[in-house]
mmCIF file of C-alpha atoms in Angstrom:
data_model
loop_
_atom_site.group_PDB
_atom_site.id
_atom_site.type_symbol
_atom_site.label_atom_id
_atom_site.label_comp_id
_atom_site.label_asym_id
_atom_site.label_seq_id
_atom_site.Cartn_x
_atom_site.Cartn_y
_atom_site.Cartn_z
ATOM 1 C CA MET S 1 14.198 -9.867 18.759
ATOM 2 C CA GLU S 2 14.461 -13.603 18.010
ATOM 3 C CA SER S 3 10.929 -14.758 16.979
ATOM 4 C CA ARG S 4 10.940 -17.240 14.277
ATOM 5 C CA THR S 5 13.638 -20.093 14.282
ATOM 6 C CA ASP S 6 15.766 -21.210 11.432
ATOM 7 C CA VAL S 7 13.408 -24.385 11.290
ATOM 8 C CA ASP S 8 10.460 -21.958 10.703
ATOM 9 C CA ARG S 9 12.373 -20.250 7.825
ATOM 10 C CA ARG S 10 13.297 -23.591 6.172
ATOM 11 C CA ASN S 11 9.543 -24.554 6.578
ATOM 12 C CA PHE S 12 8.573 -21.302 4.913
ATOM 13 C CA LEU S 13 10.851 -21.865 1.996
ATOM 14 C CA ARG S 14 9.738 -25.444 1.651
ATOM 15 C CA LEU S 15 6.087 -24.385 1.602
ATOM 16 C CA ALA S 16 6.656 -21.434 -0.592
ATOM 17 C CA GLY S 17 8.383 -23.651 -3.126
ATOM 18 C CA GLY S 18 4.952 -24.902 -4.094
ATOM 19 C CA THR S 19 3.751 -21.503 -5.170
ATOM 20 C CA VAL S 20 6.626 -20.551 -7.455
ATOM 21 C CA ALA S 21 4.485 -21.466 -10.522
ATOM 22 C CA VAL S 22 1.714 -19.128 -9.058
ATOM 23 C CA GLY S 23 4.038 -16.085 -8.802
ATOM 24 C CA ALA S 24 5.340 -16.648 -12.273
ATOM 25 C CA ALA S 25 1.991 -17.215 -13.733
ATOM 26 C CA SER S 26 0.735 -13.928 -12.112
ATOM 27 C CA LEU S 27 3.651 -12.036 -13.518
ATOM 28 C CA ALA S 28 3.238 -13.298 -16.997
ATOM 29 C CA GLY S 29 -0.504 -12.395 -17.143
ATOM 30 C CA ALA S 30 -2.470 -11.426 -14.213
ATOM 31 C CA ALA S 31 -5.568 -11.356 -16.348
ATOM 32 C CA LEU S 32 -5.524 -15.064 -16.745
ATOM 33 C CA ALA S 33 -7.205 -15.311 -13.297
ATOM 34 C CA GLY S 34 -9.007 -18.626 -13.069
ATOM 35 C CA SER S 35 -8.459 -22.292 -13.287
ATOM 36 C CA ALA S 36 -4.641 -22.502 -13.559
ATOM 37 C CA ALA S 37 -4.251 -20.805 -10.276
ATOM 38 C CA ALA S 38 -6.858 -22.948 -8.668
ATOM 39 C CA SER S 39 -5.051 -26.253 -9.674
ATOM 40 C CA VAL S 40 -1.703 -25.167 -8.233
ATOM 41 C CA LEU S 41 -2.846 -23.358 -5.094
ATOM 42 C CA ALA S 42 -5.483 -25.508 -3.581
ATOM 43 C CA PRO S 43 -3.234 -28.713 -3.204
ATOM 44 C CA THR S 44 -0.467 -26.466 -1.949
ATOM 45 C CA ALA S 45 -2.617 -25.081 0.928
ATOM 46 C CA GLU S 46 -3.769 -28.511 1.858
ATOM 47 C CA ALA S 47 -0.147 -29.762 1.905
ATOM 48 C CA ALA S 48 0.721 -26.977 4.324
ATOM 49 C CA ALA S 49 -2.165 -28.061 6.509
ATOM 50 C CA THR S 50 -0.955 -31.580 6.697
ATOM 51 C CA THR S 51 2.753 -31.106 6.899
ATOM 52 C CA ALA S 52 3.096 -28.269 9.136
ATOM 53 C CA GLY S 53 2.535 -30.135 12.467
ATOM 54 C CA LYS S 54 -0.146 -31.916 14.562
ATOM 55 C CA GLY S 55 -0.928 -29.015 16.930
ATOM 56 C CA ARG S 56 -4.303 -27.204 16.766
ATOM 57 C CA VAL S 57 -4.393 -24.644 13.909
ATOM 58 C CA LEU S 58 -4.013 -20.966 15.315
ATOM 59 C CA VAL S 59 -6.028 -19.413 12.458
ATOM 60 C CA PRO S 60 -8.795 -21.731 11.117
ATOM 61 C CA PRO S 61 -8.987 -21.553 7.397
ATOM 62 C CA GLY S 62 -12.592 -20.315 7.215
ATOM 63 C CA HIS S 63 -11.139 -17.295 9.168
ATOM 64 C CA ILE S 64 -8.209 -16.432 7.003
ATOM 65 C CA GLY S 65 -8.832 -13.152 5.219
ATOM 66 C CA ILE S 66 -6.997 -10.503 3.121
ATOM 67 C CA GLN S 67 -7.071 -6.707 3.373
ATOM 68 C CA LEU S 68 -7.405 -5.693 -0.343
ATOM 69 C CA TYR S 69 -5.038 -2.750 0.216
ATOM 70 C CA SER S 70 -2.329 -5.557 -0.053
ATOM 71 C CA ILE S 71 -3.246 -6.199 -3.785
ATOM 72 C CA ARG S 72 -4.628 -2.735 -4.459
ATOM 73 C CA ASP S 73 -2.648 -2.734 -7.834
ATOM 74 C CA LYS S 74 -4.598 -5.950 -8.976
ATOM 75 C CA VAL S 75 -8.033 -4.388 -7.768
ATOM 76 C CA SER S 76 -7.234 -1.304 -9.779
ATOM 77 C CA SER S 77 -6.129 -3.034 -12.916
ATOM 78 C CA LEU S 78 -8.108 -6.285 -12.892
ATOM 79 C CA GLY S 79 -11.289 -5.350 -10.980
ATOM 80 C CA PHE S 80 -13.115 -7.276 -8.258
ATOM 81 C CA ARG S 81 -14.247 -10.079 -10.317
ATOM 82 C CA LYS S 82 -10.856 -11.347 -11.399
ATOM 83 C CA VAL S 83 -9.442 -10.429 -8.069
ATOM 84 C CA PHE S 84 -12.041 -12.420 -6.085
ATOM 85 C CA GLU S 85 -11.648 -15.459 -8.369
ATOM 86 C CA ARG S 86 -7.799 -15.554 -7.717
ATOM 87 C CA LEU S 87 -8.416 -15.088 -3.939
ATOM 88 C CA SER S 88 -10.899 -17.898 -3.790
ATOM 89 C CA ALA S 89 -8.554 -20.191 -5.588
ATOM 90 C CA MET S 90 -5.828 -19.475 -3.119
ATOM 91 C CA GLY S 91 -7.938 -20.396 -0.200
ATOM 92 C CA TYR S 92 -8.874 -17.104 1.299
ATOM 93 C CA ALA S 93 -12.338 -17.157 2.702
ATOM 94 C CA GLU S 94 -12.841 -13.481 3.871
ATOM 95 C CA ILE S 95 -12.282 -9.969 2.525
ATOM 96 C CA GLU S 96 -11.599 -6.668 4.156
ATOM 97 C CA PHE S 97 -12.189 -3.680 1.967
ATOM 98 C CA ALA S 98 -10.021 -0.544 1.428
ATOM 99 C CA GLY S 99 -12.527 1.194 -0.690
ATOM 100 C CA TYR S 100 -15.311 0.010 -3.154
ATOM 101 C CA SER S 101 -13.814 1.285 -6.449
ATOM 102 C CA GLN S 102 -11.933 -0.623 -9.249
ATOM 103 C CA ASN S 103 -10.603 2.308 -10.987
ATOM 104 C CA ALA S 104 -9.646 1.266 -14.735
ATOM 105 C CA VAL S 105 -12.195 -1.382 -14.862
ATOM 106 C CA GLY S 106 -14.988 1.131 -14.334
ATOM 107 C CA PRO S 107 -17.779 1.864 -11.666
ATOM 108 C CA ILE S 108 -19.402 -0.857 -9.703
ATOM 109 C CA THR S 109 -22.210 -0.881 -7.202
ATOM 110 C CA PRO S 110 -22.147 -2.372 -3.621
ATOM 111 C CA GLN S 111 -24.850 -4.765 -4.809
ATOM 112 C CA GLU S 112 -22.538 -5.885 -7.610
ATOM 113 C CA ILE S 113 -19.710 -6.313 -5.436
ATOM 114 C CA ARG S 114 -21.825 -8.549 -3.111
ATOM 115 C CA GLN S 115 -22.863 -10.730 -5.937
ATOM 116 C CA LEU S 116 -19.217 -11.185 -6.962
ATOM 117 C CA LEU S 117 -18.383 -12.160 -3.307
ATOM 118 C CA ASP S 118 -21.247 -14.710 -3.197
ATOM 119 C CA ASP S 119 -20.227 -16.114 -6.682
ATOM 120 C CA ASN S 120 -16.837 -16.833 -5.394
ATOM 121 C CA GLY S 121 -17.717 -18.143 -1.818
ATOM 122 C CA LEU S 122 -16.205 -15.219 -0.131
ATOM 123 C CA ARG S 123 -17.455 -13.228 2.863
ATOM 124 C CA ALA S 124 -16.928 -9.494 3.496
ATOM 125 C CA VAL S 125 -15.669 -9.324 7.160
ATOM 126 C CA GLY S 126 -14.656 -5.583 7.381
ATOM 127 C CA SER S 127 -13.930 -2.347 5.624
ATOM 128 C CA HIS S 128 -11.481 0.481 6.226
ATOM 129 C CA ARG S 129 -13.006 3.723 5.563
ATOM 130 C CA GLY S 130 -11.775 7.339 6.629
ATOM 131 C CA ILE S 131 -13.046 9.086 9.721
ATOM 132 C CA GLY S 132 -14.471 11.815 7.365
ATOM 133 C CA ASP S 133 -16.593 9.167 5.625
ATOM 134 C CA TYR S 134 -18.294 8.450 8.939
ATOM 135 C CA VAL S 135 -18.616 12.024 9.794
ATOM 136 C CA ASN S 136 -20.034 13.088 6.540
ATOM 137 C CA ASN S 137 -22.132 10.157 5.553
ATOM 138 C CA LEU S 138 -22.358 7.656 8.448
ATOM 139 C CA GLU S 139 -25.660 5.995 7.482
ATOM 140 C CA ARG S 140 -24.703 5.632 3.902
ATOM 141 C CA GLU S 141 -21.422 3.805 4.993
ATOM 142 C CA LEU S 142 -23.483 1.396 7.190
ATOM 143 C CA ASP S 143 -25.804 0.833 4.323
ATOM 144 C CA ILE S 144 -22.910 -0.290 2.207
ATOM 145 C CA ALA S 145 -21.601 -2.580 5.023
ATOM 146 C CA GLN S 146 -24.980 -4.173 5.316
ATOM 147 C CA ILE S 147 -25.385 -4.570 1.630
ATOM 148 C CA LEU S 148 -21.970 -6.423 1.423
ATOM 149 C CA GLY S 149 -22.998 -8.589 4.472
ATOM 150 C CA MET S 150 -20.091 -7.726 6.799
ATOM 151 C CA GLU S 151 -20.233 -7.838 10.557
ATOM 152 C CA HIS S 152 -17.580 -5.119 11.118
ATOM 153 C CA VAL S 153 -16.894 -1.738 9.783
ATOM 154 C CA GLY S 154 -14.223 0.673 10.619
ATOM 155 C CA THR S 155 -11.278 2.908 9.955
ATOM 156 C CA ALA S 156 -7.493 2.596 9.779
ATOM 157 C CA ASN S 157 -7.152 6.258 10.645
ATOM 158 C CA ALA S 158 -5.622 7.298 13.953
ATOM 159 C CA PRO S 159 -8.378 8.492 16.310
ATOM 160 C CA THR S 160 -7.233 12.074 15.892
ATOM 161 C CA SER S 161 -4.022 13.872 14.944
ATOM 162 C CA ASP S 162 -4.143 15.885 18.324
ATOM 163 C CA ARG S 163 -1.895 13.725 20.452
ATOM 164 C CA THR S 164 -2.836 15.295 23.759
ATOM 165 C CA VAL S 165 -5.044 13.759 26.428
ATOM 166 C CA ALA S 166 -7.895 16.012 25.700
ATOM 167 C CA GLY S 167 -7.474 15.290 21.944
ATOM 168 C CA TYR S 168 -7.820 11.459 22.539
ATOM 169 C CA LEU S 169 -10.730 11.930 25.050
ATOM 170 C CA ALA S 170 -12.632 13.976 22.358
ATOM 171 C CA ALA S 171 -11.852 11.220 19.845
ATOM 172 C CA ALA S 172 -13.066 8.480 22.225
ATOM 173 C CA GLU S 173 -16.337 10.314 22.414
ATOM 174 C CA GLN S 174 -16.706 10.628 18.737
ATOM 175 C CA PHE S 175 -15.932 6.916 18.242
ATOM 176 C CA ASN S 176 -18.586 5.962 20.753
ATOM 177 C CA GLY S 177 -21.004 7.770 18.610
ATOM 178 C CA PHE S 178 -19.822 5.945 15.559
ATOM 179 C CA GLY S 179 -20.063 2.836 17.600
ATOM 180 C CA ALA S 180 -23.486 3.404 18.868
ATOM 181 C CA ALA S 181 -24.944 4.001 15.398
ATOM 182 C CA ALA S 182 -23.264 0.946 14.053
ATOM 183 C CA THR S 183 -24.486 -1.142 16.985
ATOM 184 C CA ALA S 184 -28.088 -0.002 16.261
ATOM 185 C CA ARG S 185 -27.680 -1.435 12.711
ATOM 186 C CA GLY S 186 -26.349 -4.858 14.150
ATOM 187 C CA LEU S 187 -22.654 -3.927 13.148
ATOM 188 C CA LYS S 188 -19.285 -3.650 15.096
ATOM 189 C CA PHE S 189 -17.418 -0.489 14.630
ATOM 190 C CA TYR S 190 -13.536 -0.875 14.995
ATOM 191 C CA GLN S 191 -10.385 1.155 14.829
ATOM 192 C CA HIS S 192 -7.252 -0.232 13.258
ATOM 193 C CA ASN S 193 -3.935 0.897 14.861
ATOM 194 C CA HIS S 194 -0.583 1.978 13.466
ATOM 195 C CA ASP S 195 2.427 2.699 15.669
ATOM 196 C CA GLY S 196 1.586 6.392 16.485
ATOM 197 C CA GLU S 197 -1.390 5.345 18.675
ATOM 198 C CA PHE S 198 1.140 3.798 21.062
ATOM 199 C CA SER S 199 3.130 7.082 21.556
ATOM 200 C CA PHE S 200 2.914 9.172 24.675
ATOM 201 C CA ALA S 201 0.717 12.307 24.975
ATOM 202 C CA THR S 202 2.431 15.483 24.025
ATOM 203 C CA ASP S 203 1.087 17.150 27.224
ATOM 204 C CA ASN S 204 1.876 14.394 29.494
ATOM 205 C CA PRO S 205 4.783 12.005 28.587
ATOM 206 C CA ASP S 206 3.432 9.456 31.289
ATOM 207 C CA VAL S 207 0.233 8.751 29.374
ATOM 208 C CA ARG S 208 0.162 6.247 26.475
ATOM 209 C CA LEU S 209 -2.412 7.574 23.949
ATOM 210 C CA TYR S 210 -3.744 3.962 23.088
ATOM 211 C CA ASP S 211 -4.576 3.523 26.799
ATOM 212 C CA VAL S 212 -6.642 6.674 26.745
ATOM 213 C CA PHE S 213 -8.558 5.552 23.736
ATOM 214 C CA TYR S 214 -8.890 2.069 25.136
ATOM 215 C CA ASP S 215 -10.180 3.153 28.453
ATOM 216 C CA ASN S 216 -12.638 5.664 27.313
ATOM 217 C CA THR S 217 -14.196 3.978 24.402
ATOM 218 C CA ASP S 218 -17.275 1.771 25.204
ATOM 219 C CA PRO S 219 -16.144 -1.975 24.801
ATOM 220 C CA ALA S 220 -19.679 -2.715 23.915
ATOM 221 C CA LYS S 221 -19.735 -0.310 20.929
ATOM 222 C CA VAL S 222 -16.108 0.323 19.797
ATOM 223 C CA TYR S 223 -14.034 -2.518 18.895
ATOM 224 C CA LEU S 224 -10.356 -2.815 17.917
ATOM 225 C CA GLU S 225 -8.375 -4.443 14.999
ATOM 226 C CA MET S 226 -4.752 -4.923 16.107
ATOM 227 C CA ASP S 227 -2.237 -4.678 13.370
ATOM 228 C CA VAL S 228 0.317 -6.792 15.036
ATOM 229 C CA TYR S 229 3.349 -5.367 12.889
ATOM 230 C CA TRP S 230 2.423 -1.853 13.705
ATOM 231 C CA ALA S 231 1.959 -2.657 17.487
ATOM 232 C CA PHE S 232 5.511 -4.256 17.633
ATOM 233 C CA VAL S 233 6.774 -1.165 15.853
ATOM 234 C CA GLY S 234 5.054 0.840 18.551
ATOM 235 C CA GLN S 235 6.618 -1.203 21.181
ATOM 236 C CA HIS S 236 10.127 -0.562 19.617
ATOM 237 C CA LYS S 237 9.550 3.037 19.357
ATOM 238 C CA TYR S 238 7.642 3.604 22.645
ATOM 239 C CA PRO S 239 8.655 0.749 24.862
ATOM 240 C CA GLY S 240 6.839 -0.475 28.079
ATOM 241 C CA PHE S 241 4.015 -2.655 26.829
ATOM 242 C CA GLU S 242 3.512 -6.041 25.265
ATOM 243 C CA PRO S 243 1.093 -6.035 22.322
ATOM 244 C CA VAL S 244 -0.533 -9.326 23.201
ATOM 245 C CA ASP S 245 -1.584 -7.958 26.625
ATOM 246 C CA TYR S 246 -4.035 -5.554 25.155
ATOM 247 C CA VAL S 247 -5.934 -8.567 23.421
ATOM 248 C CA LYS S 248 -5.802 -10.653 26.485
ATOM 249 C CA ARG S 249 -7.227 -7.997 28.567
ATOM 250 C CA ASN S 250 -10.500 -8.197 26.774
ATOM 251 C CA PRO S 251 -10.378 -10.569 23.839
ATOM 252 C CA HIS S 252 -13.909 -9.741 22.693
ATOM 253 C CA ARG S 253 -12.663 -6.261 21.857
ATOM 254 C CA TYR S 254 -10.504 -7.625 19.132
ATOM 255 C CA PRO S 255 -12.470 -9.624 16.640
ATOM 256 C CA LEU S 256 -10.065 -8.829 13.915
ATOM 257 C CA LEU S 257 -6.308 -9.050 13.748
ATOM 258 C CA HIS S 258 -3.988 -7.908 10.989
ATOM 259 C CA LEU S 259 -1.479 -10.553 10.452
ATOM 260 C CA LYS S 260 1.607 -8.623 8.851
ATOM 261 C CA ASP S 261 5.047 -9.839 9.166
ATOM 262 C CA GLY S 262 8.164 -7.774 9.801
ATOM 263 C CA ASP S 263 11.879 -8.484 9.437
ATOM 264 C CA VAL S 264 14.065 -6.904 12.122
ATOM 265 C CA ASN S 265 16.163 -4.065 10.724
ATOM 266 C CA PRO S 266 18.340 -1.912 12.949
ATOM 267 C CA GLU S 267 18.513 0.739 10.325
ATOM 268 C CA ASN S 268 14.888 1.214 10.195
ATOM 269 C CA SER S 269 13.705 3.718 12.776
ATOM 270 C CA GLY S 270 10.616 1.381 13.415
ATOM 271 C CA GLY S 271 12.736 -1.530 14.011
ATOM 272 C CA TYR S 272 11.254 -3.767 11.269
ATOM 273 C CA ASP S 273 10.778 -3.856 7.619
ATOM 274 C CA ILE S 274 7.393 -5.071 6.226
ATOM 275 C CA VAL S 275 7.897 -8.489 4.525
ATOM 276 C CA GLU S 276 5.527 -11.278 3.358
ATOM 277 C CA PHE S 277 4.091 -13.430 5.996
ATOM 278 C CA GLY S 278 6.511 -16.183 7.247
ATOM 279 C CA ALA S 279 9.613 -14.368 5.949
ATOM 280 C CA GLY S 280 9.992 -12.218 8.964
ATOM 281 C CA ASP S 281 10.773 -12.146 12.723
ATOM 282 C CA LEU S 282 7.581 -11.292 14.460
ATOM 283 C CA PRO S 283 6.569 -14.120 16.975
ATOM 284 C CA TYR S 284 3.129 -15.063 15.608
ATOM 285 C CA THR S 285 3.091 -18.621 16.860
ATOM 286 C CA GLU S 286 3.836 -17.397 20.337
ATOM 287 C CA PHE S 287 1.502 -14.443 20.033
ATOM 288 C CA LEU S 288 -1.562 -16.492 18.726
ATOM 289 C CA SER S 289 -0.839 -19.325 21.089
ATOM 290 C CA ALA S 290 -1.084 -16.898 24.027
ATOM 291 C CA LEU S 291 -4.637 -15.856 22.972
ATOM 292 C CA GLY S 292 -6.476 -19.218 22.902
ATOM 293 C CA GLY S 293 -9.850 -19.524 21.155
ATOM 294 C CA GLY S 294 -8.417 -19.055 17.521
ATOM 295 C CA GLY S 295 -11.890 -19.435 15.973
ATOM 296 C CA ARG S 296 -13.172 -16.400 17.854
ATOM 297 C CA ARG S 297 -11.317 -13.867 15.707
ATOM 298 C CA HIS S 298 -10.430 -13.170 12.089
ATOM 299 C CA GLY S 299 -6.889 -13.341 10.955
ATOM 300 C CA ILE S 300 -6.412 -10.819 7.920
ATOM 301 C CA TRP S 301 -3.161 -10.851 5.817
ATOM 302 C CA GLU S 302 -1.747 -7.423 5.043
ATOM 303 C CA GLN S 303 1.440 -6.366 3.420
ATOM 304 C CA ASP S 304 1.439 -2.761 2.445
ATOM 305 C CA ASN S 305 4.383 -3.087 -0.053
ATOM 306 C CA ALA S 306 3.341 -6.330 -1.688
ATOM 307 C CA ALA S 307 3.169 -4.955 -5.171
ATOM 308 C CA SER S 308 6.510 -3.385 -5.024
ATOM 309 C CA THR S 309 8.746 -5.488 -2.840
ATOM 310 C CA PRO S 310 9.810 -8.902 -4.330
ATOM 311 C CA ALA S 311 10.374 -11.702 -1.706
ATOM 312 C CA PRO S 312 13.680 -13.485 -1.901
ATOM 313 C CA GLY S 313 13.597 -15.646 -4.973
ATOM 314 C CA PHE S 314 10.407 -14.356 -6.376
ATOM 315 C CA PRO S 315 9.483 -11.413 -8.797
ATOM 316 C CA ALA S 316 7.472 -8.462 -7.421
ATOM 317 C CA ASP S 317 3.884 -9.674 -7.704
ATOM 318 C CA SER S 318 1.152 -9.030 -5.107
ATOM 319 C CA PHE S 319 -0.784 -12.045 -6.004
ATOM 320 C CA GLY S 320 2.327 -14.179 -5.447
ATOM 321 C CA ASN S 321 2.857 -12.551 -1.947
ATOM 322 C CA ALA S 322 -0.823 -13.256 -1.130
ATOM 323 C CA ALA S 323 -0.580 -16.964 -2.142
ATOM 324 C CA ARG S 324 2.509 -17.694 -0.130
ATOM 325 C CA SER S 325 1.355 -15.767 2.834
ATOM 326 C CA TYR S 326 -1.872 -17.600 2.905
ATOM 327 C CA VAL S 327 0.049 -21.002 2.906
ATOM 328 C CA GLU S 328 2.220 -19.729 5.897
ATOM 329 C CA ILE S 329 -0.784 -18.499 7.914
ATOM 330 C CA ARG S 330 -2.631 -21.793 7.163
ATOM 331 C CA SER S 331 0.395 -23.717 8.532
ATOM 332 C CA LEU S 332 0.514 -21.970 11.925
ATOM 333 C CA ARG S 333 0.085 -24.430 14.664
ATOM 334 C CA ARG S 334 -0.134 -23.865 18.593
ATOM 335 C CA SER S 335 3.165 -23.951 20.195
#
């Protein structure tokens, strides 16, 4: 699939060049989290905004977020305080959590995390928790979401491991219950897809499981976060749908999008390799342009392998990937 032009790639390299110092600095000493990063990153992001084109922005800067799973190595080693300082300096405005612990740094309470968010001008926009967390302690999970000030709370788990129609119908009923409880607290409950949700039912090869879940969950109580990368992997493995059509069918069900890029690789059974944003082949300009109303949803960058996979010309460093990916997302303009 041809989805980013050579001109786009040259633009990526030009923009990313401004963040070389950031990648080097974070490799040399990630604990030096503050002012040096801010002085380099903020001008770079603004340069991207003014040089990338005159079309309307596709992801407003106030709605560019990061899934902390992308930089889980930094959260674990440096803690939320230093991580939030760096992300704020890069330009990120929103945070999606992948747990509330900071491992080596020591315990921290939701109230303390909220204070660190506020101190750095960041907003919590969502959180990935396991289905078991909601089954076993639903009200506590909703308490934490409210303490952190987030509007959305959800899971990146598949609705169920039972890939039959009956299994997905039962999962839809369970999610409707989660959604009702969240709605009662002023929250939106959401599910984040991987590729498996787009497979076909084991007991009916004509039925796509995602359709069962989509059609049998209450759209007023169960929301969806499309991980665009995994949706395209799902299309590659289980053809017969266009990812963007699900969002267009009911845009209000998709308040969150995961902006994860993929590079075409025929040797990968999924069709793509995960790469930092702007270095891949997924048609983000076309995808986002087809949706309209860019300010209605949150664009959240995620790269599962950011800590271990170096981008061409850069050392492996998840902060570097985060900085360059922010610049690329900020530069997207309507086609």
